[in-house]
Structure formats: structure tokens, C-alpha cells
Coordinates of C-alpha atoms in Angstrom, one line a residue:
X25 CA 86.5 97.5 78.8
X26 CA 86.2 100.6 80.5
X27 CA 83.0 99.1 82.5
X28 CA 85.7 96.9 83.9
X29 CA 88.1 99.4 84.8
X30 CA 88.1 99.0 88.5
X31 CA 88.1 95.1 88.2
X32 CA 91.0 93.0 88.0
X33 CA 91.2 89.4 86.3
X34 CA 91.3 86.5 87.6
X35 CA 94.3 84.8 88.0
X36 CA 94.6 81.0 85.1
X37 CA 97.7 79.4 84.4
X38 CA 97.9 79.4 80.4
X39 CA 94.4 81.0 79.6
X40 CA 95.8 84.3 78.5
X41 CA 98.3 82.1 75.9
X42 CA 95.6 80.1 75.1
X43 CA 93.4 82.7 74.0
X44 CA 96.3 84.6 72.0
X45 CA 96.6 81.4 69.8
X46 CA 92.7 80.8 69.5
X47 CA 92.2 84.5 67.8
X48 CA 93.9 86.3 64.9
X49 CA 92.5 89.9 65.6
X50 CA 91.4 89.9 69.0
X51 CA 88.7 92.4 70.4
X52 CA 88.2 92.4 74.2
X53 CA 84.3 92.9 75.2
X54 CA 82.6 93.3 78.2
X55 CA 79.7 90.6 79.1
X56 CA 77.1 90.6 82.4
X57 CA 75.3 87.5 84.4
X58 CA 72.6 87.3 86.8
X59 CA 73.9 87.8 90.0
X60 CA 72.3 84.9 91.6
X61 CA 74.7 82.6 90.3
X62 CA 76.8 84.6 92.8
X63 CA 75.3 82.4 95.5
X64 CA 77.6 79.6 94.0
X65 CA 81.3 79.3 95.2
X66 CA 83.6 81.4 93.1
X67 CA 85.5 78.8 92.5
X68 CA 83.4 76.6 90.8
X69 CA 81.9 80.1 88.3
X70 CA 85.8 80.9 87.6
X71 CA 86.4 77.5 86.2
X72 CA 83.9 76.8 84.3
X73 CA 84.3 80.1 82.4
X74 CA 87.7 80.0 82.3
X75 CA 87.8 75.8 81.2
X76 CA 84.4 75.9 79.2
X77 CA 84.3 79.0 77.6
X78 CA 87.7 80.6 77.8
X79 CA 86.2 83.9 79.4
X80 CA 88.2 86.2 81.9
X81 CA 86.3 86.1 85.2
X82 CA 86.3 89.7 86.7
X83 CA 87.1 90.4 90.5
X84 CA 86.8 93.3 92.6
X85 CA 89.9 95.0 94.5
X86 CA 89.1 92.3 97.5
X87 CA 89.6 89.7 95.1
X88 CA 85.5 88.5 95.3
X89 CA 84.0 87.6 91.6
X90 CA 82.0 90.6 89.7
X91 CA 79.0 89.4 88.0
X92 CA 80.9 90.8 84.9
X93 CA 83.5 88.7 82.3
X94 CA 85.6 90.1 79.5
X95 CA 85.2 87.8 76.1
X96 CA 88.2 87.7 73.4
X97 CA 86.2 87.7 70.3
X98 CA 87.6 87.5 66.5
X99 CA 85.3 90.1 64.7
X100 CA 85.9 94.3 65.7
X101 CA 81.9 95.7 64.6
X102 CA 80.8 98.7 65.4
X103 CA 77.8 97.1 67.0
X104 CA 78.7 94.1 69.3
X105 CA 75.9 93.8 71.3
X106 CA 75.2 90.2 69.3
X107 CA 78.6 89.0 70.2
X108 CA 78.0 89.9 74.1
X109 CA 74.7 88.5 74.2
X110 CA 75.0 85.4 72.9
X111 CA 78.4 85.1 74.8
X112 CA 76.2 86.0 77.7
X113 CA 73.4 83.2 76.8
X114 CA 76.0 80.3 76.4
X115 CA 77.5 81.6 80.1
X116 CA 74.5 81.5 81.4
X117 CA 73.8 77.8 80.7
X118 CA 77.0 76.9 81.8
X119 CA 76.2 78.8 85.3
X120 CA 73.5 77.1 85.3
X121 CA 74.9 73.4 85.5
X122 CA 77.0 74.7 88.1
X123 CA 74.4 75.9 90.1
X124 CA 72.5 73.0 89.8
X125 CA 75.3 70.7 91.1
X126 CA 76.2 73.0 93.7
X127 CA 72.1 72.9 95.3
X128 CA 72.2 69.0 94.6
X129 CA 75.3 68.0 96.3
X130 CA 74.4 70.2 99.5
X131 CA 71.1 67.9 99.8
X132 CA 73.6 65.0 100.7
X133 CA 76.0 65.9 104.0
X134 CA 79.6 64.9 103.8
X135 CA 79.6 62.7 105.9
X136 CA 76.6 60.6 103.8
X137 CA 79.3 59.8 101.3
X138 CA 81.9 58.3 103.0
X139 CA 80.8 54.8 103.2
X140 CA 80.5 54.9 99.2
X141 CA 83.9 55.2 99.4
X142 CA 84.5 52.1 99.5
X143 CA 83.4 51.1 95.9
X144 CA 86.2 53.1 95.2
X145 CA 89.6 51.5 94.4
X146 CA 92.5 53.9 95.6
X147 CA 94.8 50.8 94.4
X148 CA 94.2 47.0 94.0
X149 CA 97.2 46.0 96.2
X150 CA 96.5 48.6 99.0
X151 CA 92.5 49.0 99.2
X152 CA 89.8 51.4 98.4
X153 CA 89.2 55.0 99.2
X154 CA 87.3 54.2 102.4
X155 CA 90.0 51.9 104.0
X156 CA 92.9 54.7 103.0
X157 CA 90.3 57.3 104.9
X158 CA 90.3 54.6 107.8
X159 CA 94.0 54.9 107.8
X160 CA 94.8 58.6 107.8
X161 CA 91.4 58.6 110.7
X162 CA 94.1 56.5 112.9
X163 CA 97.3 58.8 111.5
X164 CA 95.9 62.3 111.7
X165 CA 94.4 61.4 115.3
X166 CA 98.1 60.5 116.5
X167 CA 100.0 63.3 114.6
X168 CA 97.3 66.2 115.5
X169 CA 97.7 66.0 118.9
X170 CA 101.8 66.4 118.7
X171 CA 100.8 69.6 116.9
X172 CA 98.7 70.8 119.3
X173 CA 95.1 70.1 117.6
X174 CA 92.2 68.7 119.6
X175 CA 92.5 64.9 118.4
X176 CA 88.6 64.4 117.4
X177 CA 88.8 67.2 115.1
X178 CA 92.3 65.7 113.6
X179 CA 90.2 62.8 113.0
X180 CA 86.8 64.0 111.9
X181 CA 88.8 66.1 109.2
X182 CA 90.5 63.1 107.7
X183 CA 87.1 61.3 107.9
X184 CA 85.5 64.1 105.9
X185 CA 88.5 64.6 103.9
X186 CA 87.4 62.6 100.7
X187 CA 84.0 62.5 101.0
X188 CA 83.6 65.5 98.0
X189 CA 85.1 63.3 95.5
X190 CA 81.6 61.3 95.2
X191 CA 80.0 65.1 94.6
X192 CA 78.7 65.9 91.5
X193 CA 80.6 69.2 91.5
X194 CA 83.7 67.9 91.8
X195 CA 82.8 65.2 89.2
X196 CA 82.3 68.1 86.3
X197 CA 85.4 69.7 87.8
X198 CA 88.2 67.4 89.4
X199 CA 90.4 71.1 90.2
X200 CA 87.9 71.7 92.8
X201 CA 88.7 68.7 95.2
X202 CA 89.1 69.8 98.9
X203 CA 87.8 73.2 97.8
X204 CA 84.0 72.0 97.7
X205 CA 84.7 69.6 100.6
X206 CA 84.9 72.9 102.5
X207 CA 82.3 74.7 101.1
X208 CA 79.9 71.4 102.1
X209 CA 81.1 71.1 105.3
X210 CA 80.3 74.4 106.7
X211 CA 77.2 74.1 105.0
X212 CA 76.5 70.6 107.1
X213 CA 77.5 72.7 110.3
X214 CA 81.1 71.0 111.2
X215 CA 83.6 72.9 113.1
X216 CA 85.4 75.6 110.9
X217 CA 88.6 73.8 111.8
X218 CA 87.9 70.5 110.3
X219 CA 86.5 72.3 106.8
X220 CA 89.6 74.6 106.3
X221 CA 91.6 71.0 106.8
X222 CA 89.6 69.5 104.1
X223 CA 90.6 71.9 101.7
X224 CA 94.0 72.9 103.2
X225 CA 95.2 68.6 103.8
X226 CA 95.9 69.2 99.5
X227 CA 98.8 72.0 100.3
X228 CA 101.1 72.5 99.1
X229 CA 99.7 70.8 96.0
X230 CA 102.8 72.3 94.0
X231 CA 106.7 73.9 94.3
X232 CA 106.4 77.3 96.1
X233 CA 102.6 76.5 97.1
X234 CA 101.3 77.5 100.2
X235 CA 101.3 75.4 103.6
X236 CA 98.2 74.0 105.2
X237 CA 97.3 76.5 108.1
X238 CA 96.5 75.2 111.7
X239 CA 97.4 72.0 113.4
X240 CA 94.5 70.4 112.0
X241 CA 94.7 70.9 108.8
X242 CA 98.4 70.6 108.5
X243 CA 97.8 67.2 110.7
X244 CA 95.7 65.9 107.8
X245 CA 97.9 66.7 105.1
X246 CA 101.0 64.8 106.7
X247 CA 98.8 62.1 106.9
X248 CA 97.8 62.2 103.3
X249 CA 101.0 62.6 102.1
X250 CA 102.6 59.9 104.4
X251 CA 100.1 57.4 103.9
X252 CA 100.5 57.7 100.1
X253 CA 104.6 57.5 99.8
X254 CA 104.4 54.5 102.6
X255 CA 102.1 52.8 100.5
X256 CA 102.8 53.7 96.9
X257 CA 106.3 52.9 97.8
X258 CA 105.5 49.8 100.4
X259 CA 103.9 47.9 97.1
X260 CA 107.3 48.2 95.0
X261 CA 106.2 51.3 93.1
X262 CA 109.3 53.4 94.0
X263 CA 110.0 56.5 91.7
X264 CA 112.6 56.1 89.3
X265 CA 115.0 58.8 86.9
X266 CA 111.9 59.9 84.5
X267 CA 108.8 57.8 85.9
X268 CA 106.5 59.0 89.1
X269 CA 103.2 58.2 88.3
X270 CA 102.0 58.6 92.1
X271 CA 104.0 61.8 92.1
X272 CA 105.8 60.7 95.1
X273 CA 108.5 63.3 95.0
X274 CA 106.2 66.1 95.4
X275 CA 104.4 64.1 97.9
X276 CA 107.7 64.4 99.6
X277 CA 108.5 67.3 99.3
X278 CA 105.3 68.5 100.7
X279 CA 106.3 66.7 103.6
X280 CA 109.2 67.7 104.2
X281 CA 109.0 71.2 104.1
X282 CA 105.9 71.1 106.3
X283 CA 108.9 69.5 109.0
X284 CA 111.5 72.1 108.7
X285 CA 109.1 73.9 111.0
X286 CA 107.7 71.0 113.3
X287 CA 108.6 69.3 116.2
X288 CA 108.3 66.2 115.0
X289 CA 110.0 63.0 113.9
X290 CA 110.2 61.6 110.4
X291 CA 111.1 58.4 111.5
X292 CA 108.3 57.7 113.7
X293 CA 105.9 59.2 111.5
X294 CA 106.9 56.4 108.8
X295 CA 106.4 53.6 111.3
X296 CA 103.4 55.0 112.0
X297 CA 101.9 55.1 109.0
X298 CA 103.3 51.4 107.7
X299 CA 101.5 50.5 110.9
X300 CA 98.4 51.5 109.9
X301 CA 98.2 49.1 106.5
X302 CA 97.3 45.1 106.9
X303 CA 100.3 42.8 107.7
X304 CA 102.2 41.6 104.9
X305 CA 100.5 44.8 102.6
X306 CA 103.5 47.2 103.1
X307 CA 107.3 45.4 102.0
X308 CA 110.3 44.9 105.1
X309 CA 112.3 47.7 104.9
X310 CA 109.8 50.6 103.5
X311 CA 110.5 52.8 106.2
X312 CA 113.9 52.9 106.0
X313 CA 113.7 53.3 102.2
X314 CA 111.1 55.6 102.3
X315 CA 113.2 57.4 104.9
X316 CA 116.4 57.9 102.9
X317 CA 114.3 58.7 100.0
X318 CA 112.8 61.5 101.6
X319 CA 115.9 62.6 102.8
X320 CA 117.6 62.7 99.0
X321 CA 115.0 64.8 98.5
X322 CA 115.7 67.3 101.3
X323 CA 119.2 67.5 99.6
X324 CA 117.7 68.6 96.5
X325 CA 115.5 71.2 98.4
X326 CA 117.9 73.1 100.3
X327 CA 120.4 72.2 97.4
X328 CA 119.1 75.8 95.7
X329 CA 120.1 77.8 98.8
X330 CA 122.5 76.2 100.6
X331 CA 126.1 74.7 99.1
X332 CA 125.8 71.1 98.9
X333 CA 129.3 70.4 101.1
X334 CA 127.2 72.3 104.2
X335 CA 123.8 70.4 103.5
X336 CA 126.0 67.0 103.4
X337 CA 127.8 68.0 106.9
X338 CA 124.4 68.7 108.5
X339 CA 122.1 65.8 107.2
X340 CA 125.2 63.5 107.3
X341 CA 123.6 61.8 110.3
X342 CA 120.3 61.5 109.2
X343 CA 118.4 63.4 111.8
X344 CA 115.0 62.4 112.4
X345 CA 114.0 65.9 113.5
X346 CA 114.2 68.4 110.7
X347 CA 112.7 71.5 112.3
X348 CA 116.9 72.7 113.3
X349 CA 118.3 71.8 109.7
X350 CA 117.9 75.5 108.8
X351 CA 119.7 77.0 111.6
X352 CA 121.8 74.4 111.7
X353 CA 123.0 75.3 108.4
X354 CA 122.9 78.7 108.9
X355 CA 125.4 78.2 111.8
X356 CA 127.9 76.0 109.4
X357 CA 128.0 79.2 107.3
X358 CA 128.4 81.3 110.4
X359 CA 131.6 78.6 111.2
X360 CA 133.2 78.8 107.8
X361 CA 133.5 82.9 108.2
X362 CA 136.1 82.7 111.0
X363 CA 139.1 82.8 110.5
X364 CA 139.9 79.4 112.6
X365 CA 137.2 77.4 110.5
X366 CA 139.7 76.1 107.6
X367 CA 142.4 74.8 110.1
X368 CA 139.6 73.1 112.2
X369 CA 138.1 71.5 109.6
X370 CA 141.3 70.1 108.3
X371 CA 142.4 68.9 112.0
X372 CA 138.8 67.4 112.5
X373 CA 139.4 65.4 109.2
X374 CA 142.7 63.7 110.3
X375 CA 141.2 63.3 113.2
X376 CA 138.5 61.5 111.7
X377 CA 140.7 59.8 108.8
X378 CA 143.3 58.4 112.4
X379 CA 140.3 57.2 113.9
X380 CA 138.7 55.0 110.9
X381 CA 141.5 52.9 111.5
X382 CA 141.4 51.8 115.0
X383 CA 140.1 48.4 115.6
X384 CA 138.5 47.3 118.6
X385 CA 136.5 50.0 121.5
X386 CA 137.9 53.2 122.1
X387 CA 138.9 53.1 126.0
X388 CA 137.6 55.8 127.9
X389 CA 139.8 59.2 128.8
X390 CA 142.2 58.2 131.7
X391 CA 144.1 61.7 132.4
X392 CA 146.6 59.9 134.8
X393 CA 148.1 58.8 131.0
X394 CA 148.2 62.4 129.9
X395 CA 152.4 62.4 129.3
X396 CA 152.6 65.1 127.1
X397 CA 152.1 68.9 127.5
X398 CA 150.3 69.7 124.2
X399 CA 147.4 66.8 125.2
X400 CA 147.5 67.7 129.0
X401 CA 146.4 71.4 127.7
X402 CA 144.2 69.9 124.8
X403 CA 142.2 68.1 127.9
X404 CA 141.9 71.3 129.7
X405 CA 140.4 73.0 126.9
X406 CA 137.9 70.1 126.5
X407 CA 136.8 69.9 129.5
X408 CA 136.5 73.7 130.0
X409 CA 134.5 73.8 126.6
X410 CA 132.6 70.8 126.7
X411 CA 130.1 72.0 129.3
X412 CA 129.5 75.5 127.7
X413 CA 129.1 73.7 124.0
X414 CA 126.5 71.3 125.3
X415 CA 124.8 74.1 126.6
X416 CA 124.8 75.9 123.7
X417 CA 123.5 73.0 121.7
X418 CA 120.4 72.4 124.5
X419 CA 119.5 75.9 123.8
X420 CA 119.1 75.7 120.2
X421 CA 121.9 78.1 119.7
X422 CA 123.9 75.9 116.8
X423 CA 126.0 79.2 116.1
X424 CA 127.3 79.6 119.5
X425 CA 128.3 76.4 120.0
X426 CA 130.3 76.2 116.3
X427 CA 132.0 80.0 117.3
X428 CA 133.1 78.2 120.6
X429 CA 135.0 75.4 118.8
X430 CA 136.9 78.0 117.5
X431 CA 139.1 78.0 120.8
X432 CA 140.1 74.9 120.0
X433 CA 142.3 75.6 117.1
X434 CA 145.5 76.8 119.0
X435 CA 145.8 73.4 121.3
X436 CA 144.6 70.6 118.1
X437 CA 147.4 72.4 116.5
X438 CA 149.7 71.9 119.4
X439 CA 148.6 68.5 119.8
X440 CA 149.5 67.2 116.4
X441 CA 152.6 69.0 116.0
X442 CA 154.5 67.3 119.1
X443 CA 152.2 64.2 119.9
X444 CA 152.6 60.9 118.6
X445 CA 149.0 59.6 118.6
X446 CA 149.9 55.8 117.5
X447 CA 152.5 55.3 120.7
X448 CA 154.1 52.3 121.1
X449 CA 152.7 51.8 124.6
X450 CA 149.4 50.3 123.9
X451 CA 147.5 52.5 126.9
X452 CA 149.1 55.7 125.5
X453 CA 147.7 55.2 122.1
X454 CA 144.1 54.3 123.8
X455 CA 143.9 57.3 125.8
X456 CA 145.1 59.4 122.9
X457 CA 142.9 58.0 120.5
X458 CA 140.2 58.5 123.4
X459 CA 140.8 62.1 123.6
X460 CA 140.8 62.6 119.9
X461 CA 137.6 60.5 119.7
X462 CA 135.8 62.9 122.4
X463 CA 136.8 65.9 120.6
X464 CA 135.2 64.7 117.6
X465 CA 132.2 64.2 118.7
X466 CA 132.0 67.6 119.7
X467 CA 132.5 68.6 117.0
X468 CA 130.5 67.2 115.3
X469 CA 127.6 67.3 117.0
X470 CA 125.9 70.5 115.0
X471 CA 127.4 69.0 111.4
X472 CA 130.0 66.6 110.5
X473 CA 132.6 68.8 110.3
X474 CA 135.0 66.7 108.4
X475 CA 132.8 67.3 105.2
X476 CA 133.4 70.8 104.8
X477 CA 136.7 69.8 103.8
X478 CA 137.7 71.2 100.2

């Protein structure tokens, strides 16, 4: 191996395991190919000497395939040029197919492919692959824009997006799905933007994979993803404990953490993609399933970082925007250190518990009926804080505006040690109630506050 000793392997899930059980006295050697099959995408030369012949593919220190490959052979001899060779000569073929598709695909341009989609059933109750590329066309045209992308790219790449499934390459090697799509569609001349998106509308394909990068691609993948839960779920397949066939909860997930750093809504993106199937295709209420689905699964995301009584409080409203959970939670933690934070919490869940049991509309605050000192200076505090916490909250600053709740500990406690909230006169107990009911909502307006409760 010392030939290779400037290379470094390339990276396979399970090869190096699978070789160790394939061999009883394994003997590393070195083996060569022409270089001209470096004219072929890496990609496609990796896998079918890692998949076909369980080889080691050899890089160089910028990561970029060597024309070299270390075989695992069973038999130490003093003389293993036989081994390499024949190694070499069975590579060789197999470089060859690969080559072959590669120069026979390229004849064909992507976009030469796509109507053939069509012969090609995504699922009987929701179409084939051509009418799902017609919908995430429409959906990545309305979501690229939001983002930032020009909209014609958006939807070129989403038109594009399949075509390499119909390639001959991708045929022999199914791994290699968006990857060739990108390699063809630079060759065809498209716009750099729209082939990184082919390739990049896959991420993240796995847990802890990597994001789609630029507005175009990552317009694409939301799409894909999207129109595939909508639809999946929309027909009555909805995950359940140990079945996903669709894989629906990665799906998800890839979703969702794509949102937790856009400005967008999850809501509206469901309604628009159930807009985009046939009438009567998608079942009433998907979106709102689909919705609260996807938000389960948020739970179980931040559920590894964050405790779950703070993940509750924030998501407890259901935002439809999720690019502020993070800081939102990061504020609740923030909250919990002060020294104020158990006492408000407590007051915000009687507060909360007194107001579940009010029938009829809460009256607005009237402070000719403030009676009592306690609420007259609870009032004063509210309306000197109110302002200052609203603008706290418009600036993004979720922190802040929890700290500055803080001042509200002295007077709540006041207040409930010498009011009587439930007063006999009807229009006391209204205003009080109204007060309370105010206060509450602020809050509560970075996380339900009453949830943090132990």
C-alpha cells in the first residue's frame, strides 16, 4: 500500500464490515485503471467498485478519485501481480459499462425525458411521475420566489428534477438519482443554479444530512417533500407506530428543519400544495392533519436538545412560522434562570386555571372600576410594560421581552394576596378577570407560560 500512501479512501457505509466478513486472512493490494474512465463522474466509478466489486476507491487530499484502488484479497504470495491484474481486468469491464452509460445518456438532454415520465406511475390514486413534476413546476414556482430565487429557474429545476430517473445510469445505479441529473444538466448548458437544485432538492436525504444550498434548490426540495406527505397522506396512507412505507417522517423532518431557518409559513405551504392535486384526489382535512403531524414531529426533533415542558410552552400554539422556535426556546431557558421565573410561572397558571372557568366574553379593562390598591398598581405596571414587551417581541428579541416580565412578580403577588378576583359585584369581577386576562396574554405571547409549571 505504500503507492497509496498519500491517498485517502473513499468514504462507504458498511464496505469495510463487509469485506472483514468476506475474507479470513486479508491481504491489502494495490490495483491501477486507465485514467480515461476519469472522464466519468466520480460518483458513478466509486459505486460501482465499491457495490460490484467491493474495491476501495482511492482519493487525493482534495477528495478527487485517483486512478488507483486497494483490493482485499484472501491469498498473502510473494508474487501478486496475478491477483492485481486480474482484479484490474474485471474493473476495467465494469468501468467500462459505466462509461458507456454515462456517453449514452448525454446523447439525450434532460429535458428530452420528461414527457416519458408520464408512463411512469408515482401512485395509482395520485398520478404518474410527469403530473407529480407538473405539480412541484406550480409549487416550487410559488415557494422560490418567497426565498428569494428568480421564479423561472424555481420552476425549470423542478421540471428537470426527475428527468434522470429514465437514464440508463441511474437505472444500473438508483444511489445516483439527482447526482447524474446534475451532471446532465450542465452538460445540456442549463443555468448552474437549476443543476445544483436537481441534485441538492434530495437533501437532506437522511438524519444529520446536509441542507439543500440556495433558494433554488432548497425551493425544490420543499416542494418535493411537501407534495409527497400532502399526497401520500391526502390518499389515507398516514404513517403509523412501526409502518412508513413512503417514509413520510423523514420527509418531514426534512421539512421542517429546512423551516427553522425560513421565513415562511407551514400552513400555507400545505394549502398550497393540496391545491395543486385534482379535486376530490387529496381527503378534507389533510392539511390540518398533515399539519399537526408535522408538528409531532418537530417535538421529537428538538425533543434531543431542548426539555420537553419548554418545547410544549413554545409550540403550544401551533405557530405557523418556525424560523423563531429556536430563540424562542432559547429565551424560555433564559426566563427559567431568574430568580422571579418559578413564582411567575405559578401566578400565570392560576391565572390561567381562574380564567378557564369564566363563561361568557371577557369585558374589556374599565380602570374607573380599579377599587383596590394592589390592581390599581398591577394596571400601572401593565401599562408601563406592555408597550416596551411588544416592542421587544417586534424586534425579534424573545429574551428581552421574557426578562421584562420579570417586573411583574412583586405586583401579581400583591394582587392575589389582597384581591378577591370572583367579587360579588358582577362589573368588579369583569374588570378583574379583564385585567388578569390581558396579563396573560402577555405573557404568553413568546410561550405559554403556564406549561413550565412542575
Amino acid at each position: 500500500a505504500a503507492e497509496a500512501q498519500n491517498a485517502r479512501i473513499a468514504p462507504s457505509e458498511g464496505l469495510l464490515e463487509e469485506v472483514t466478513a468476506l475474507v479470513e486472512w486479508p491481504v491489502v493490494y494495490v490495483g491501477e485503471f486507465s485514467a480515461d474512465f476519469l472522464k466519468v463522474p466520480q460518483e458513478c466509478l466509486i459505486l460501482s467498485m465499491q457495490q460490484h466489486q467491493k474495491y476501495f476507491p482511492l482519493l487525493d487530499e482534495a477528495g478527487k478519485l485517483l486512478p488507483k484502488f486497494l483490493v482485499v484479497s484472501n491469498l498473502e504470495t510473494a508474487d501478486p501481480s496475478h491477483i492485481i491484474q486480474g482484479n484490474a481486468r474485471v474493473l476495467r469491464a465494469r468501468l467500462s459499462d459505466a462509461k458507456f452509460f454515462f456517453e449514452q445518456d448525454q446523447k439525450t438532454p434532460l429535458e428530452g425525458r420528461v414527457a416519458k415520465l408520464g408512463l411512469v406511475v408515482y401512485h395509482n390514486k395520485i398520478g404518474s411521475q410527469l403530473e407529480r413534476v407538473q405539480r412541484l413546476q406550480k409549487l416550487a414556482g410559488e415557494i422560490g420566489p418567497a426565498l428569494g430565487a428568480a421564479k423561472a429557474l424555481a420552476e425549470r429545476a423542478a421540471f428537470l428534477a426527475k428527468a434522470d430517473l429514465l437514464t440508463d445510469m441511474v437505472g444500473e445505479f438508483p444511489e445516483l438519482q439527482g447526482i447524474m441529473g446534475m451532471y446532465y444538466a450542465r452538460h445540456d448548458g442549463e443555468a448552474e443554479e437549476v443543476a445544483v437544485a436537481i441534485e441538492g432538492h434530495y437533501h437532506p436525504r437522511f438524519a444529520g444530512d446536509s441542507l439543500p444550498v440556495g433558494p433554488v434548490a432548497t425551493a425544490v426540495a420543499l416542494a418535493d417533500k411537501l407534495e409527497t406527505i400532502v399526497g401520500i397522506y391526502g390518499i389515507g396512507l398516514i404513517p403509523t407506530g412501526d409502518k412508513d412505507p413512503f417514509a413520510l417522517r423523514r420527509a418531514a423532518l426534512g421539512v421542517l428543519r429546512m423551516l427553522l431557518g425560513l421565513p415562511l409559513d407551514l400552513h400555507s405551504l400545505l394549502m398550497a400544495t393540496a391545491a395543486t392535486f385534482p379535486a376530490g384526489v387529496i381527503k378534507e382535512g389533510t392539511v390540518e392533519g398533515v399539519f399537526d403531524f408535522m408538528i409531532e414531529r418537530l417535538k421529537n426533533y428538538l425533543a434531543a436538545d431542548y426539555p420537553m415542558a419548554d418545547i410544549d410552552a413554545v409550540l403550544s400554539h401551533r405557530p405557523k412560522r418556525l424560523d423563531d422556535v429556536l430563540v424562542r426556546l432559547s429565551a424560555v431557558a433564559a426566563f427559567k434562570a431568574l430568580p422571579e421565573a418559578t413564582a411567575l410561572v405559578a401566578a400565570n397558571k392560576r391565572i390561567r386555571n381562574i380564567l378557564k372557568k369564566v363563561d361568557g366574553a371577557i369585558p374589556a379593562i374599565d380602570t374607573a372600576l380599579l377599587a383596590e390598591a394592589a390592581e390599581t398598581a398591577l394596571h400601572a405596571q401593565y401599562v408601563q410594560l406592555a408597550p416596551h414587551v411588544e416592542s421587544l417581541l417586534k424586534s425579534g428579541d424573545f429574551t428581552g421581552a421574557l426578562k421584562a416580565l420579570a417586573a411583574f412578580k412583586a405586583p401579581v403577588d400583591a394582587f392575589f394576596d389582597s384581591v378577591m378576583v370572583m367579587a360579588d359585584d358582577l362589573a368588579v369581577r369583569g374588570n378583574r378577570l379583564a385585567l388578569l386576562a390581558a396579563l396573560a396574554d402577555l405573557m404568553n405571547r413568546v410561550a405559554e407560560l403556564s406549561l413550565l409549571a412542575e
